[in-house]
PDB file of C-alpha atoms in Angstrom:
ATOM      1  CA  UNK M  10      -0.070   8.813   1.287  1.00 92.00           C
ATOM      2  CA  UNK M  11       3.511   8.494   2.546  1.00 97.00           C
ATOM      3  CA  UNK M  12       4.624   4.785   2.921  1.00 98.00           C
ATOM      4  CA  UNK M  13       7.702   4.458   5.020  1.00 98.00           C
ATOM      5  CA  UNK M  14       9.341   0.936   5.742  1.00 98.00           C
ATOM      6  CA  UNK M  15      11.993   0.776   8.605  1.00 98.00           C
ATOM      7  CA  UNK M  16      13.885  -2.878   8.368  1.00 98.00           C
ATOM      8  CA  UNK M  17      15.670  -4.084  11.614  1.00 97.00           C
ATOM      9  CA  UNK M  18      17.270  -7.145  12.599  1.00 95.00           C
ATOM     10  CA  UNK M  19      15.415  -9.172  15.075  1.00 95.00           C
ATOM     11  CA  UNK M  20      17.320  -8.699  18.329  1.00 92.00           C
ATOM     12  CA  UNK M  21      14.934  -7.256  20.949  1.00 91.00           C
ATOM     13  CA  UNK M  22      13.409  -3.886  20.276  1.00 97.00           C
ATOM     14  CA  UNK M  23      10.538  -3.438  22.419  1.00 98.00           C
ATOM     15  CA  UNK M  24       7.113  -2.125  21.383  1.00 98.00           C
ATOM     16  CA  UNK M  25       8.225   1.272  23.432  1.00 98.00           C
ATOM     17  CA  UNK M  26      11.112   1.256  20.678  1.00 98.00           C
ATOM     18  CA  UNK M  27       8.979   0.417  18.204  1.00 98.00           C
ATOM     19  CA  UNK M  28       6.373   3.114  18.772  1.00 98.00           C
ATOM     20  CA  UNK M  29       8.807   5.921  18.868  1.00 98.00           C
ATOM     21  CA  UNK M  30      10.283   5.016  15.470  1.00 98.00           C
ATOM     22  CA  UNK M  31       6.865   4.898  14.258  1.00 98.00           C
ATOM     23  CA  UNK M  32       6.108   8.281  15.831  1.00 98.00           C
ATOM     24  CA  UNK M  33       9.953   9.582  14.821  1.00 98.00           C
ATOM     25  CA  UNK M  34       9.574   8.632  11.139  1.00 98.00           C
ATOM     26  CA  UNK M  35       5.630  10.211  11.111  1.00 98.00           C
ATOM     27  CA  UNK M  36       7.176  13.386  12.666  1.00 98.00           C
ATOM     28  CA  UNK M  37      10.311  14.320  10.303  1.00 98.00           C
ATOM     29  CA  UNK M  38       7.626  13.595   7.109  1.00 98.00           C
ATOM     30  CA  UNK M  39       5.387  16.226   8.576  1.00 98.00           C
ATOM     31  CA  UNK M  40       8.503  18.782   9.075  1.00 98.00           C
ATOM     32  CA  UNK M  41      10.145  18.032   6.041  1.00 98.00           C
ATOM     33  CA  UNK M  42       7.962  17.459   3.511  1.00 98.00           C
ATOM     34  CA  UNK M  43       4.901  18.652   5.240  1.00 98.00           C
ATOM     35  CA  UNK M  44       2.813  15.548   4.917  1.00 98.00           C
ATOM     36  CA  UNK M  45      -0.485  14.380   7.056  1.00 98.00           C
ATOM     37  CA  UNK M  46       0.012  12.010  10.013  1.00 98.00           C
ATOM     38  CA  UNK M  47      -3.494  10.798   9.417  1.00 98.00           C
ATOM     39  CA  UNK M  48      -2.763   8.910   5.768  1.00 98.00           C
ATOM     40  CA  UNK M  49       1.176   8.197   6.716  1.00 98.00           C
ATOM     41  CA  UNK M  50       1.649   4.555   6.854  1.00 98.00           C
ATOM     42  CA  UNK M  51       4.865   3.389   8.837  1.00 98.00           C
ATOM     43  CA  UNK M  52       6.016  -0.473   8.987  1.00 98.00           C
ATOM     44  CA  UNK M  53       8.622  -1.939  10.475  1.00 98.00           C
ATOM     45  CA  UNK M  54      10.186  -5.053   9.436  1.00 98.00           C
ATOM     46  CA  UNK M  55      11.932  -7.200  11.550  1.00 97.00           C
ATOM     47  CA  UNK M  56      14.554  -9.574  10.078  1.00 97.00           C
ATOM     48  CA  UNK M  57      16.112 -12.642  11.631  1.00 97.00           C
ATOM     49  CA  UNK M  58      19.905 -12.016  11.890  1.00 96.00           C
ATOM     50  CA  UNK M  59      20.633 -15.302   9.904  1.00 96.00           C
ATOM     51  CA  UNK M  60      18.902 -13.722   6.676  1.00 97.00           C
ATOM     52  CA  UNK M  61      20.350 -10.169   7.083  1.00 96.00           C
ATOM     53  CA  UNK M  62      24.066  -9.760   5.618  1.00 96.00           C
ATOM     54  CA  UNK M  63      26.638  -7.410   5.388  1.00 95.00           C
ATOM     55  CA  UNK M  64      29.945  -7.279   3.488  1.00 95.00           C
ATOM     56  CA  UNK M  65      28.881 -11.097   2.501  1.00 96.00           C
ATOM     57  CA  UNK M  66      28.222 -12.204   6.021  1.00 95.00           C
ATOM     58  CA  UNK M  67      25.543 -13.139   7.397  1.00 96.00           C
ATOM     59  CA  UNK M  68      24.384 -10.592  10.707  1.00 94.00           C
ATOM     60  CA  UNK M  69      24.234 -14.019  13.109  1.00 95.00           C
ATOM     61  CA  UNK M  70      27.818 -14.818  12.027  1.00 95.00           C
ATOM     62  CA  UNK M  71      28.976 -11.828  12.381  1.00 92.00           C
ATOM     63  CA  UNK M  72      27.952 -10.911  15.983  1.00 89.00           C
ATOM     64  CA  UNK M  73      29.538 -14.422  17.178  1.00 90.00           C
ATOM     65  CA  UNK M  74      32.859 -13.490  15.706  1.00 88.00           C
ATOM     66  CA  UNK M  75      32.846  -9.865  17.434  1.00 84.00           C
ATOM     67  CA  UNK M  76      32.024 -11.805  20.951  1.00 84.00           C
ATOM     68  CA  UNK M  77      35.020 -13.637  20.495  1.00 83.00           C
ATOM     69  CA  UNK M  78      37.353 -11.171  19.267  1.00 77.00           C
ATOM     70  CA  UNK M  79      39.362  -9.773  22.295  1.00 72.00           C
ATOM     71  CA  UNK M  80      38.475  -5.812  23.542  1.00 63.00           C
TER      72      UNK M  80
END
């Protein structure tokens, strides 16, 4: 029983989103590894931006320094 667990930060995916990830990630099991939909378990995780870091930042810090940062 394949167990796949998809983290995102929490910014607004919809359940549409959500549903083809599901369906996406239940998909490329069954043609790569020839798995069964019926006992493949997909969860997604969603993270709040101030506990998700990268490079040492936090996510929420992050995004407000790219808004300000001139194109």
């Amino acid at each position: 029983m394949p167990y796949v667990n998809i983290k995102i930060t929490r910014e607004g995916a919809t359940a549409e989103q959500k549903r083809r990830l599901i369906e996406g990630a239940t998909r490329l099991l069954v043609e790569v590894l020839g798995k069964n939909p019926a006992t493949t378990v997909v969860v997604i995780d969603e993270v709040d931006t101030d506990n998700w870091g990268i490079d040492g930042i936090p996510v929420t810090e992050r995004r407000r320094s790219e808004k300000q940062q001139p194109n």
